[in-house]
Short mmCIF file of the C-alpha atoms (twelve columns), coordinates in Angstrom:
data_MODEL
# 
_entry.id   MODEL 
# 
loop_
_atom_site.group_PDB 
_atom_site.id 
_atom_site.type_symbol 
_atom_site.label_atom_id 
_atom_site.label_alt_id 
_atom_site.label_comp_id 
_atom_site.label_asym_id 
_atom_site.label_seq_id 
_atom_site.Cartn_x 
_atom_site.Cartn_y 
_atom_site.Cartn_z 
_atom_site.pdbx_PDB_model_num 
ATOM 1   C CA . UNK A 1   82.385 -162.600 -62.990 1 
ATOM 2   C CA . UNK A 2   79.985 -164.038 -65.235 1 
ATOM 3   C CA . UNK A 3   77.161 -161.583 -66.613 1 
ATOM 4   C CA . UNK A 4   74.331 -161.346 -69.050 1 
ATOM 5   C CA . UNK A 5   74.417 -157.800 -70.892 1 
ATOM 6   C CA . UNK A 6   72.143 -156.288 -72.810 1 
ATOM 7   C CA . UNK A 7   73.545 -154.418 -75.760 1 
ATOM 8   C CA . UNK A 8   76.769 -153.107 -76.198 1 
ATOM 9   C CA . UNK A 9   79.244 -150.520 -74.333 1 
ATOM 10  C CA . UNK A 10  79.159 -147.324 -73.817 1 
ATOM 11  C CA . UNK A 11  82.340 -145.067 -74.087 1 
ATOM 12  C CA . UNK A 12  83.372 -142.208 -72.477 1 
ATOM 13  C CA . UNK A 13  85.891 -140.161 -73.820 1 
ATOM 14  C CA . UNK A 14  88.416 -138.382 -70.655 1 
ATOM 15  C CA . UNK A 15  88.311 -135.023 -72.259 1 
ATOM 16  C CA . UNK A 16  84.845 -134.614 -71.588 1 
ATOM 17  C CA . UNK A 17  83.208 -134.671 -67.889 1 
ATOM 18  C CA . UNK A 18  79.714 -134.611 -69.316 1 
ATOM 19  C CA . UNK A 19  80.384 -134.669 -72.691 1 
ATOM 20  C CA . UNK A 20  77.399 -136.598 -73.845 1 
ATOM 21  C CA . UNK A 21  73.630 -135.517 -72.878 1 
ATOM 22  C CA . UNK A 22  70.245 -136.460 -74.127 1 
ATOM 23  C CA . UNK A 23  69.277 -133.857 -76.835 1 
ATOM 24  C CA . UNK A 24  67.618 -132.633 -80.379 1 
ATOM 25  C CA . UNK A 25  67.555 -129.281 -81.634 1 
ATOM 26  C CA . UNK A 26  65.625 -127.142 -84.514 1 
ATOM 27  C CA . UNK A 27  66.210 -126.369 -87.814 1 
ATOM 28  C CA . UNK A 28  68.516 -123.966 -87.230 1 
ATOM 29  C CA . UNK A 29  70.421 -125.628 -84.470 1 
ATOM 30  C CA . UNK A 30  72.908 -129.149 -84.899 1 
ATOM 31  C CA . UNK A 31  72.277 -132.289 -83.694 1 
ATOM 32  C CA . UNK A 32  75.237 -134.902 -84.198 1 
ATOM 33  C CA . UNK A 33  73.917 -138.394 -83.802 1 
ATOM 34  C CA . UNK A 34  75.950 -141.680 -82.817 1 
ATOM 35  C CA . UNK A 35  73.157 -144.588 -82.962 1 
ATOM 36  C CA . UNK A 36  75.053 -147.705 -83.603 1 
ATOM 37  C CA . UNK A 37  73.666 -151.025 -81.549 1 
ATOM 38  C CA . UNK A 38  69.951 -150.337 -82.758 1 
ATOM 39  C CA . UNK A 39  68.060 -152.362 -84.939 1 
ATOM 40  C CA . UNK A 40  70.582 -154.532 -86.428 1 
ATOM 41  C CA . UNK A 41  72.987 -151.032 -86.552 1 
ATOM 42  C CA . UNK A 42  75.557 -152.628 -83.873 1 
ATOM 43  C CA . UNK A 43  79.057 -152.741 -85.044 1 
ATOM 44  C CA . UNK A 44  80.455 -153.612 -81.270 1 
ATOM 45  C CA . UNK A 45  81.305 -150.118 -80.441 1 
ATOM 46  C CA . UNK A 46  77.710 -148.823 -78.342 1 
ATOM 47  C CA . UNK A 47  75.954 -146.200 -79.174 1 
ATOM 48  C CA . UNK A 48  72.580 -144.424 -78.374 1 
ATOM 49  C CA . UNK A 49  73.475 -141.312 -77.216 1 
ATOM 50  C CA . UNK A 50  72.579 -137.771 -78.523 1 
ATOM 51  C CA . UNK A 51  75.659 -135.011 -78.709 1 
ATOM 52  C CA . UNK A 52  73.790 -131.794 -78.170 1 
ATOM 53  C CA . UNK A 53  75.596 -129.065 -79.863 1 
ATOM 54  C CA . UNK A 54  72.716 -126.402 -79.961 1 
ATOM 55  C CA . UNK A 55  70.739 -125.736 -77.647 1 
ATOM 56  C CA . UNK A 56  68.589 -128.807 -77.000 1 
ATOM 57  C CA . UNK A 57  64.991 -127.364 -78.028 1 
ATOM 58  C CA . UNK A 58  63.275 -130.401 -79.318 1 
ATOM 59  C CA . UNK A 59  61.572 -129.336 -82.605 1 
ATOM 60  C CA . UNK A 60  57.928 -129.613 -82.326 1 
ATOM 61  C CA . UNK A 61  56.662 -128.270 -85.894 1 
ATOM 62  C CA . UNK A 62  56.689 -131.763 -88.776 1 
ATOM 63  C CA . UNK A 63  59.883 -131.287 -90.247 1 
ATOM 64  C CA . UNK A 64  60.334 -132.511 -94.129 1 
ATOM 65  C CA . UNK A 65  60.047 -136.154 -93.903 1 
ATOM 66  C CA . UNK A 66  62.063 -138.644 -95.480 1 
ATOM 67  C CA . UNK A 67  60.354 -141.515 -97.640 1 
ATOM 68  C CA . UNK A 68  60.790 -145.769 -97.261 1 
ATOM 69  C CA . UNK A 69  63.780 -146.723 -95.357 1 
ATOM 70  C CA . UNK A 70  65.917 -143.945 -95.530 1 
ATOM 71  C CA . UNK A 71  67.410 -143.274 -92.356 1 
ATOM 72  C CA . UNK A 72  65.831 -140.840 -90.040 1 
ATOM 73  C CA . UNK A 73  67.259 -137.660 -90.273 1 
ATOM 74  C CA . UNK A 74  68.174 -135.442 -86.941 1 
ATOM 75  C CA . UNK A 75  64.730 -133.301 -87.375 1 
ATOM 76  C CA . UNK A 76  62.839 -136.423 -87.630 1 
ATOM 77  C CA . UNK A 77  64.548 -138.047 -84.597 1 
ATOM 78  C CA . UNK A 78  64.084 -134.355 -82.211 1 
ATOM 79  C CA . UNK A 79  60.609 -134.511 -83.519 1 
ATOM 80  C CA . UNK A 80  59.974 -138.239 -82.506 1 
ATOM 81  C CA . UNK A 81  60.967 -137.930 -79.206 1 
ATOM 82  C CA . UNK A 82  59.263 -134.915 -78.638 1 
ATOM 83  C CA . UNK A 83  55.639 -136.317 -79.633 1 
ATOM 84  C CA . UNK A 84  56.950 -140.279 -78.119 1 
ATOM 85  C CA . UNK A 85  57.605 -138.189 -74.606 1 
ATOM 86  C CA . UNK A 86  54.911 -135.755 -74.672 1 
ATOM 87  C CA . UNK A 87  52.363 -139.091 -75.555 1 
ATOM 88  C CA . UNK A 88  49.856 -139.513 -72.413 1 
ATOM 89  C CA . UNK A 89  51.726 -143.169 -72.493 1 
ATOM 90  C CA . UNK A 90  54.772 -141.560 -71.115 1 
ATOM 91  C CA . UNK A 91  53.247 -139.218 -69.118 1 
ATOM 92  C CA . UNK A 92  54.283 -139.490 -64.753 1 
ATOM 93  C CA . UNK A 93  57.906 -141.321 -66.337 1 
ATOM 94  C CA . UNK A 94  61.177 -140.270 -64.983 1 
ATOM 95  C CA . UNK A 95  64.971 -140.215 -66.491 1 
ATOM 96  C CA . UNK A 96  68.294 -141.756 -64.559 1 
ATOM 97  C CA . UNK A 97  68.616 -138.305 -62.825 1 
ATOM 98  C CA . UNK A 98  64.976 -138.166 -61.565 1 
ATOM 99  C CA . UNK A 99  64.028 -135.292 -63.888 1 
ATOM 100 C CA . UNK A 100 60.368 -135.531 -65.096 1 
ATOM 101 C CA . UNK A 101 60.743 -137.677 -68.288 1 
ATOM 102 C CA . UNK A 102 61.489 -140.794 -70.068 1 
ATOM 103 C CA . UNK A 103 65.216 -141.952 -70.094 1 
ATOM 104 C CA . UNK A 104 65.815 -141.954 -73.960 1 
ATOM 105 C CA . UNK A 105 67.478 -144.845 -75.147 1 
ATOM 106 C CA . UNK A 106 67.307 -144.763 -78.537 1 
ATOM 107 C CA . UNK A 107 65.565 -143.746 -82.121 1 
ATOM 108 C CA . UNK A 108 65.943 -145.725 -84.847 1 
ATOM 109 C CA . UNK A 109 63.491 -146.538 -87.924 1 
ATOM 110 C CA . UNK A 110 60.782 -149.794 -86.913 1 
ATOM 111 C CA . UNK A 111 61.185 -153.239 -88.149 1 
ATOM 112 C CA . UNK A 112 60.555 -153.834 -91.070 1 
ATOM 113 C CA . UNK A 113 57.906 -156.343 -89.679 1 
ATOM 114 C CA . UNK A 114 56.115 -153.258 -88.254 1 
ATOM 115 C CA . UNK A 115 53.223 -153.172 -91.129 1 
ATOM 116 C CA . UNK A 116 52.964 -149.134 -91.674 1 
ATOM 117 C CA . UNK A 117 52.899 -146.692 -94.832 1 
ATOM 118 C CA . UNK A 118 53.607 -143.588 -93.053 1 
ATOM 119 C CA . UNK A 119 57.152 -142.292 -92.452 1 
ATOM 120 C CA . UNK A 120 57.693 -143.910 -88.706 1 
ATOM 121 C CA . UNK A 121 60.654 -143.412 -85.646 1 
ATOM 122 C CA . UNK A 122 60.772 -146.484 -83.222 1 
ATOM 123 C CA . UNK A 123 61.206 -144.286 -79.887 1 
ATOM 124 C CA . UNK A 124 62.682 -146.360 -77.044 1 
ATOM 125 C CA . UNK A 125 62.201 -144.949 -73.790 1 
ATOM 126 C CA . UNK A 126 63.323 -145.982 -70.398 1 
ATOM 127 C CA . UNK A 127 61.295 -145.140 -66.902 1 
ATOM 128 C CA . UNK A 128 62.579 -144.935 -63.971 1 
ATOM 129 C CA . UNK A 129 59.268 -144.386 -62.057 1 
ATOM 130 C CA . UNK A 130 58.128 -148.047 -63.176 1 
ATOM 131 C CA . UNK A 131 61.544 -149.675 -63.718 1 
ATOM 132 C CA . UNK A 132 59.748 -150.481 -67.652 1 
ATOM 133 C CA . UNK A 133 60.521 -149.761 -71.183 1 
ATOM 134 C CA . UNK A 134 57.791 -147.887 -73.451 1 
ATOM 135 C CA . UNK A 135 58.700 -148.895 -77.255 1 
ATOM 136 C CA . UNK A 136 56.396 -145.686 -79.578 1 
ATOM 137 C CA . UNK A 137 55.808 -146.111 -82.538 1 
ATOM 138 C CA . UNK A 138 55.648 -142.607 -83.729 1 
ATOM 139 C CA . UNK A 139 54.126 -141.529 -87.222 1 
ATOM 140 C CA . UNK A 140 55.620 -138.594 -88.037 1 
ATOM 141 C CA . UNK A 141 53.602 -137.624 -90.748 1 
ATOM 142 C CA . UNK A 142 50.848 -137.211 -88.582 1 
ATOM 143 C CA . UNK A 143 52.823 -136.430 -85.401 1 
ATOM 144 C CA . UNK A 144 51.196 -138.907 -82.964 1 
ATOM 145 C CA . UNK A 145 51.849 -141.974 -81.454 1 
ATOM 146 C CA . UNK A 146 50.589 -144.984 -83.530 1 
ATOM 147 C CA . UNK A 147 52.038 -147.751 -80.844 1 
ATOM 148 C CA . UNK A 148 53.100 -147.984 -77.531 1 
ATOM 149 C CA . UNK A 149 53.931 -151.199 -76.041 1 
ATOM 150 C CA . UNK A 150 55.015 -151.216 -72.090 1 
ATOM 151 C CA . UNK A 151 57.116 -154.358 -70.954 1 
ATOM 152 C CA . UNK A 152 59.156 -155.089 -67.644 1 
ATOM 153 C CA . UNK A 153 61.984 -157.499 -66.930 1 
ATOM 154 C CA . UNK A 154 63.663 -156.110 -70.237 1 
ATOM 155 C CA . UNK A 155 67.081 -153.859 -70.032 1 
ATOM 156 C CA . UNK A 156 68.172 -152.572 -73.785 1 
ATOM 157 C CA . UNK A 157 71.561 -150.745 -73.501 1 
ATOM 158 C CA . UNK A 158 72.550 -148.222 -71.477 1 
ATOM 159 C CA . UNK A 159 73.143 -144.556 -72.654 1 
ATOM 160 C CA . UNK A 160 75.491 -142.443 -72.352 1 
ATOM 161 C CA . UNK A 161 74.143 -140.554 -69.615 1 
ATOM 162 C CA . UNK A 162 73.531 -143.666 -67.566 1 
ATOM 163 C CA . UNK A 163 76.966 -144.617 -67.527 1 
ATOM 164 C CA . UNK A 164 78.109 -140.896 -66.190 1 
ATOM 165 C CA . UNK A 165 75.775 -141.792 -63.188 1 
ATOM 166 C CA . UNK A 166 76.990 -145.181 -63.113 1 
ATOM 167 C CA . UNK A 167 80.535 -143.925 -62.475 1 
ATOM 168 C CA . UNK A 168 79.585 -141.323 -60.211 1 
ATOM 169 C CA . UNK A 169 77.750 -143.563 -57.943 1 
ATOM 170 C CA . UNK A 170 80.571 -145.740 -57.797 1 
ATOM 171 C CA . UNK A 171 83.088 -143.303 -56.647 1 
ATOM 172 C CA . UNK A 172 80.790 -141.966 -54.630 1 
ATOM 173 C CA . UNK A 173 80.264 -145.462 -52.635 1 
ATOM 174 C CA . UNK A 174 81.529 -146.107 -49.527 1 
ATOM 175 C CA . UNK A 175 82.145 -149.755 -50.094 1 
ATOM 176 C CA . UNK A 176 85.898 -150.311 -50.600 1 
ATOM 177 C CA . UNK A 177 85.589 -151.480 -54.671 1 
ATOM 178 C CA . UNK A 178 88.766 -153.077 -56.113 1 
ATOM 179 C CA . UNK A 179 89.062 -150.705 -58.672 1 
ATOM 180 C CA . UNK A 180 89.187 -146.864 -56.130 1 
ATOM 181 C CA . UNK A 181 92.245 -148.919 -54.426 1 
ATOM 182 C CA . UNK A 182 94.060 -149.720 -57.399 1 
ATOM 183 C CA . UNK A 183 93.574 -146.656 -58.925 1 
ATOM 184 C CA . UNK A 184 95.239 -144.345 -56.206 1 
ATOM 185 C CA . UNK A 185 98.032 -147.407 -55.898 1 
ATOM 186 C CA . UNK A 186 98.702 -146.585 -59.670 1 
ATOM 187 C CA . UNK A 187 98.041 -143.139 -59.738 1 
ATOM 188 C CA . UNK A 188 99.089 -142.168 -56.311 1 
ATOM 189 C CA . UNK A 189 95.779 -140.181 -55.855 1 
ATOM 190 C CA . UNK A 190 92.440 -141.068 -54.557 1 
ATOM 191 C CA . UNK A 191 90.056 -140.837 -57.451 1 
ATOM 192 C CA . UNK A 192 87.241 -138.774 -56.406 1 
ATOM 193 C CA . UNK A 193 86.237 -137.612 -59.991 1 
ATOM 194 C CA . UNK A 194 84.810 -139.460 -63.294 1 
ATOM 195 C CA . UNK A 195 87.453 -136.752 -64.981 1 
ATOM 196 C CA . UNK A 196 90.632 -139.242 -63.893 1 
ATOM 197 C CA . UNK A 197 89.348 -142.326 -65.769 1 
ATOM 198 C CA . UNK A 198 87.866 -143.634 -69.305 1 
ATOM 199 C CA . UNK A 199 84.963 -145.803 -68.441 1 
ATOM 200 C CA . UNK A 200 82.414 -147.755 -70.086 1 
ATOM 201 C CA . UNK A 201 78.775 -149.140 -69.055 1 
ATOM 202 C CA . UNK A 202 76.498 -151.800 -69.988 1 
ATOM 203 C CA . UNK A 203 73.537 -153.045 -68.807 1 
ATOM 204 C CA . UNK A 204 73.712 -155.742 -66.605 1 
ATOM 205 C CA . UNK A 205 70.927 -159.050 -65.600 1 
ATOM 206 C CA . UNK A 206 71.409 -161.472 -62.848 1 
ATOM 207 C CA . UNK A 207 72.248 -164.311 -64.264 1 
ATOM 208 C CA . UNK A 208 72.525 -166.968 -60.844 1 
ATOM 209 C CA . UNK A 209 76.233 -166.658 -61.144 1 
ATOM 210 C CA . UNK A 210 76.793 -164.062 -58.803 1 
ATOM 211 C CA . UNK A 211 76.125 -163.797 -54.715 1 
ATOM 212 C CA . UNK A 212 73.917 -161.082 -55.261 1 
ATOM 213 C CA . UNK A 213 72.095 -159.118 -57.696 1 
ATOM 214 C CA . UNK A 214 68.344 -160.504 -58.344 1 
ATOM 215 C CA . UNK A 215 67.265 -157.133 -58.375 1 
ATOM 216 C CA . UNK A 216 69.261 -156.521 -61.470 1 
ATOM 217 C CA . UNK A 217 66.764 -157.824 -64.641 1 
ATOM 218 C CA . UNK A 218 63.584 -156.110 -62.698 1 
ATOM 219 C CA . UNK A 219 65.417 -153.133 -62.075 1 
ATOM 220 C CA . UNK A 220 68.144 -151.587 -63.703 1 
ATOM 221 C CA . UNK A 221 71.721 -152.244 -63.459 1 
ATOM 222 C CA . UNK A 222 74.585 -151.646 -65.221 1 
ATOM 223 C CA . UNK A 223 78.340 -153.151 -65.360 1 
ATOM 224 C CA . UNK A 224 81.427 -150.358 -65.215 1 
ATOM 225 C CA . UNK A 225 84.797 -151.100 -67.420 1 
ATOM 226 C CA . UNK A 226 86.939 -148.653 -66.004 1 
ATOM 227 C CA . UNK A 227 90.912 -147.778 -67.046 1 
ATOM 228 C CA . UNK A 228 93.526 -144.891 -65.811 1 
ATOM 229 C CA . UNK A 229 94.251 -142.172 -68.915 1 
ATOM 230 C CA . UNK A 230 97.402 -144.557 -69.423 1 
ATOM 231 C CA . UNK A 231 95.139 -147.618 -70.450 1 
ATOM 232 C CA . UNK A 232 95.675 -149.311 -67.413 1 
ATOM 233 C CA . UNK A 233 92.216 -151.417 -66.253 1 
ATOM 234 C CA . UNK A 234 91.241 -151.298 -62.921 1 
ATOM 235 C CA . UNK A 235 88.664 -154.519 -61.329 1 
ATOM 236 C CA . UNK A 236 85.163 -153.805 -61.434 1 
ATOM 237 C CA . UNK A 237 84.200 -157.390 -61.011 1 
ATOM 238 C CA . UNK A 238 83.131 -156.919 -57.668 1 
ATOM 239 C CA . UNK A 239 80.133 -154.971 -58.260 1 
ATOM 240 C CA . UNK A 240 77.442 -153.342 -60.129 1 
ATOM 241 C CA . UNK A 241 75.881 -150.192 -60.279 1 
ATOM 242 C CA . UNK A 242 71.687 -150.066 -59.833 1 
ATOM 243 C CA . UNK A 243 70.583 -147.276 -61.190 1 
ATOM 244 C CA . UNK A 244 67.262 -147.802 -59.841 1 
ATOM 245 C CA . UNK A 245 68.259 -147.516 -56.532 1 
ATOM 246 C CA . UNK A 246 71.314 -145.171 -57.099 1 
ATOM 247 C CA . UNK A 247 73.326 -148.012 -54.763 1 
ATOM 248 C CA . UNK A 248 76.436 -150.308 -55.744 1 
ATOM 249 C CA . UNK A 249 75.882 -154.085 -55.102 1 
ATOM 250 C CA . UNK A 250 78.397 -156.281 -54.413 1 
ATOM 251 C CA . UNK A 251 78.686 -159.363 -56.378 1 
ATOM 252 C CA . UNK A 252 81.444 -161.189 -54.719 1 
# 
């Protein structure tokens, strides 16, 4: 099936069965950080997901900033998304799961066509409530918002956490999908849990290829690539995943 996608995959390693959640943390708490596939960062491998290793308080103090175009480090990137999400811009948005804020997609440093002095985060943010993206432009020296630009129609890669929805939806579906029968003819099992398979997720835009689907672009969908723990990939061809709608659509 032919596609348009929008950014690279997402992986998700079997070990885990939620193994990747938005986060940030204090000072005194980790943050690990995978943010390839922003800003001229892809290498082909996805990225934008936040490994929350602490316990997921956002810092909301200025942390020590770094200077030019050093890369952001994690304080600076918990402390952007706390002042992009608490921003009045952002304010009545909701996340993949429903929950009372902005889906974040990613944080990376602006463009270097973005005229400022002050230290700045490019926050991308996701909502669900309006099916749009909110790009802040935070400056974290002052620890507001300088920029916030709203836009529909646009679909910049999925996270991490979208994909775990993604997959669940899909299993959950009652429409017989290609890959649930091949998977128990392989495995001898019905799969009934995201833990039996590696899977990855992009975002997905109707392209006119496809029977159905011109939803997908105005709201947002993503694509599943799904294998068995022995590498074996199972068809997902037949459908995507709207996470807008939390509902599979058939595409053939």
């Amino acid at each position: 099936m032919s596609a348009s996608f929008s950014g690279a995959w997402r992986r998700r390693p079997l070990a885990f069965a939620v193994a990747v959640l938005l986060a940030c943390v204090t000072v005194t708490a980790a943050l690990l950080l995978n943010q390839q596939g922003v800003s001229g960062a892809d290498d082909g491998n996805g990225s934008g997901a936040f490994t929350k290793v602490g316990d997921g308080t956002l810092p909301t103090t200025k942390p020590e900033l770094g200077s030019g175009r050093d890369p952001l480090s994690t304080d600076e990137v918990g402390y952007a998304i706390h002042v992009a999400t608490a921003d009045a811009s952002a304010a009545g948005a909701t996340d993949v799961n429903g929950t009372s804020a902005p889906e974040v997609l990613y944080v990376d440093l602006p463009e270097q066509a973005v005229k400022t002095k002050a230290r700045s985060a490019l926050v991308v943010l996701y909502d669900y409530a309006t099916n749009s993206v909110l790009n802040q432009v935070v400056d974290l020296a002052a620890g507001k918002v300088a920029t916030s630009t709203k836009g529909t129609n646009l679909q910049p890669p999925t996270t991490s956490t979208e994909a775990d929805t993604a997959i669940e939806i899909a299993i959950r579906s009652e429409e017989a999908l290609s890959f649930k029968k091949e998977f128990e003819a392989s495995e001898g099992v019905p799969l009934i849990s995201a833990d039996q398979v590696e899977y990855v997720a992009g975002s997905w835009v109707y392209d006119g290829t496809t029977k159905s689907g011109q939803e997908c672009g105005k709201q947002r969908c993503a694509q599943l690539m799904v294998s068995t723990a022995s590498g074996t990939y199972l068809s997902t061809f037949d459908f995507v995943v709207n996470l807008s709608t939390k509902s599979v659509v058939a595409t053939k």
